[in-house]
Amino acid sequence: MVEITLLHSQLVKERQRITDELADIKRARGENDQREGNPFGKREEDATEIFEFEKKLAIESQVSNNLAMIEHALKKYDAGTYGLCDNCGKPIEPARLEALPCASLCLSCKAKQKKNV
Ligand SMILES: [Zn+2]
């Protein structure tokens, strides 16, 4: 049996960690934006900087996604629907929740979703 309160405290901790991480990323990006405002940067450096910038953007969107998933799971916890699949309403497999406390779909719905994309 999965300890839902334990998963909940994991989610709260994870949300704090990710919020901090996102703030760090945004701060780092703010510094980058300022440098990009300089039109006299060397060309060969630009390519690396753009690559770094895009890499940061990709990480940022991934981190924001994670945060959204966690907040969604916490909302479900408050609503008393935590651990139930968003799609079919059946309980999500306990092992899946333990591995991924912010999971909002059961395995079979997740598999279907992947096929549709
Ligand atoms: Zn489902």
Short mmCIF file of C-alpha atoms and ligand atoms in Angstrom, two decimals:
data_model
loop_
_atom_site.label_atom_id
_atom_site.label_comp_id
_atom_site.label_asym_id
_atom_site.label_seq_id
_atom_site.Cartn_x
_atom_site.Cartn_y
_atom_site.Cartn_z
CA MET A 1 0.00 0.00 0.00
CA VAL A 2 1.35 3.41 -0.93
CA GLU A 3 1.62 6.03 1.77
CA ILE A 4 -0.20 8.90 0.12
CA THR A 5 0.78 11.38 2.82
CA LEU A 6 4.40 10.42 2.20
CA LEU A 7 4.01 11.04 -1.52
CA HIS A 8 2.35 14.35 -0.70
CA SER A 9 5.29 15.52 1.40
CA GLN A 10 7.63 14.40 -1.39
CA LEU A 11 5.64 16.50 -3.84
CA VAL A 12 5.76 19.54 -1.57
CA LYS A 13 9.53 19.18 -1.19
CA GLU A 14 9.96 18.67 -4.91
CA ARG A 15 7.86 21.75 -5.66
CA GLN A 16 10.12 23.83 -3.41
CA ARG A 17 13.24 22.45 -5.09
CA ILE A 18 11.91 23.07 -8.59
CA THR A 19 10.68 26.57 -7.75
CA ASP A 20 14.21 27.41 -6.57
CA GLU A 21 15.72 25.80 -9.65
CA LEU A 22 13.42 27.78 -11.94
CA ALA A 23 14.30 31.02 -10.17
CA ASP A 24 18.01 30.24 -10.69
CA ILE A 25 17.46 29.50 -14.38
CA LYS A 26 15.49 32.71 -14.86
CA ARG A 27 18.16 34.73 -13.11
CA ALA A 28 20.86 33.18 -15.29
CA ARG A 29 18.78 33.89 -18.38
CA GLY A 30 18.33 37.52 -17.33
CA GLU A 31 22.10 37.91 -17.34
CA ASN A 32 22.27 36.29 -20.74
CA ASP A 33 19.65 38.64 -22.17
CA GLN A 34 21.75 41.63 -21.20
CA ARG A 35 24.79 40.26 -22.97
CA GLU A 36 22.75 39.56 -26.07
CA GLY A 37 21.82 43.22 -26.17
CA ASN A 38 25.39 43.97 -27.19
CA PRO A 39 25.46 44.01 -31.02
CA PHE A 40 29.26 43.98 -31.20
CA GLY A 41 29.75 40.48 -29.84
CA LYS A 42 32.19 38.27 -31.70
CA ARG A 43 30.55 36.07 -34.27
CA GLU A 44 32.13 32.77 -33.29
CA GLU A 45 31.08 33.33 -29.71
CA ASP A 46 27.52 34.00 -30.83
CA ALA A 47 26.92 30.48 -32.05
CA THR A 48 27.98 29.03 -28.72
CA GLU A 49 25.94 31.57 -26.84
CA ILE A 50 22.84 30.88 -28.88
CA PHE A 51 23.34 27.18 -28.34
CA GLU A 52 23.74 27.72 -24.60
CA PHE A 53 20.71 29.99 -24.60
CA GLU A 54 18.56 27.44 -26.39
CA LYS A 55 19.78 24.71 -24.10
CA LYS A 56 18.76 26.85 -21.11
CA LEU A 57 15.36 27.53 -22.65
CA ALA A 58 14.81 23.82 -23.16
CA ILE A 59 15.76 23.09 -19.56
CA GLU A 60 13.55 25.92 -18.38
CA SER A 61 10.51 24.62 -20.21
CA GLN A 62 11.16 21.11 -18.93
CA VAL A 63 11.45 22.38 -15.37
CA SER A 64 8.26 24.47 -15.77
CA ASN A 65 6.50 21.37 -17.07
CA ASN A 66 7.59 19.39 -14.04
CA LEU A 67 6.40 22.15 -11.77
CA ALA A 68 3.01 22.26 -13.49
CA MET A 69 2.68 18.47 -13.07
CA ILE A 70 3.52 18.70 -9.38
CA GLU A 71 1.10 21.56 -8.80
CA HIS A 72 -1.57 19.62 -10.62
CA ALA A 73 -0.93 16.59 -8.41
CA LEU A 74 -1.07 18.76 -5.27
CA LYS A 75 -4.37 20.26 -6.40
CA LYS A 76 -5.72 16.75 -6.91
CA TYR A 77 -4.53 15.89 -3.41
CA ASP A 78 -6.48 18.83 -1.98
CA ALA A 79 -9.52 17.84 -4.02
CA GLY A 80 -9.26 14.26 -2.75
CA THR A 81 -8.67 12.80 -6.20
CA TYR A 82 -4.95 12.21 -5.80
CA GLY A 83 -3.88 8.84 -7.17
CA LEU A 84 -6.79 8.67 -9.60
CA CYS A 85 -6.26 8.79 -13.35
CA ASP A 86 -7.25 12.12 -14.96
CA ASN A 87 -8.55 10.31 -17.98
CA CYS A 88 -10.44 7.21 -16.82
CA GLY A 89 -10.80 7.94 -13.08
CA LYS A 90 -9.39 4.57 -12.07
CA PRO A 91 -6.64 4.37 -9.44
CA ILE A 92 -3.14 4.84 -10.81
CA GLU A 93 -0.88 1.82 -10.22
CA PRO A 94 0.76 2.21 -6.78
CA ALA A 95 4.19 1.33 -8.17
CA ARG A 96 3.81 4.05 -10.78
CA LEU A 97 2.88 6.64 -8.13
CA GLU A 98 5.83 5.63 -6.03
CA ALA A 99 8.16 6.06 -8.97
CA LEU A 100 6.48 9.25 -10.16
CA PRO A 101 4.41 10.92 -7.42
CA CYS A 102 3.18 13.59 -9.84
CA ALA A 103 1.77 11.05 -12.33
CA SER A 104 -1.76 12.06 -13.33
CA LEU A 105 -2.57 9.23 -15.74
CA CYS A 106 -2.67 5.48 -15.23
CA LEU A 107 -0.31 3.36 -17.29
CA SER A 108 -2.84 2.33 -19.92
CA CYS A 109 -4.08 5.91 -20.48
CA LYS A 110 -0.49 7.12 -20.64
CA ALA A 111 0.26 4.49 -23.27
CA LYS A 112 -2.80 5.54 -25.28
CA GLN A 113 -1.79 9.17 -25.00
CA LYS A 114 1.63 8.38 -26.42
CA LYS A 115 0.09 6.66 -29.41
CA ASN A 116 -2.09 9.68 -30.16
CA VAL A 117 0.79 12.15 -30.18
ZN ZN B 1 -6.54 5.94 -16.95
#
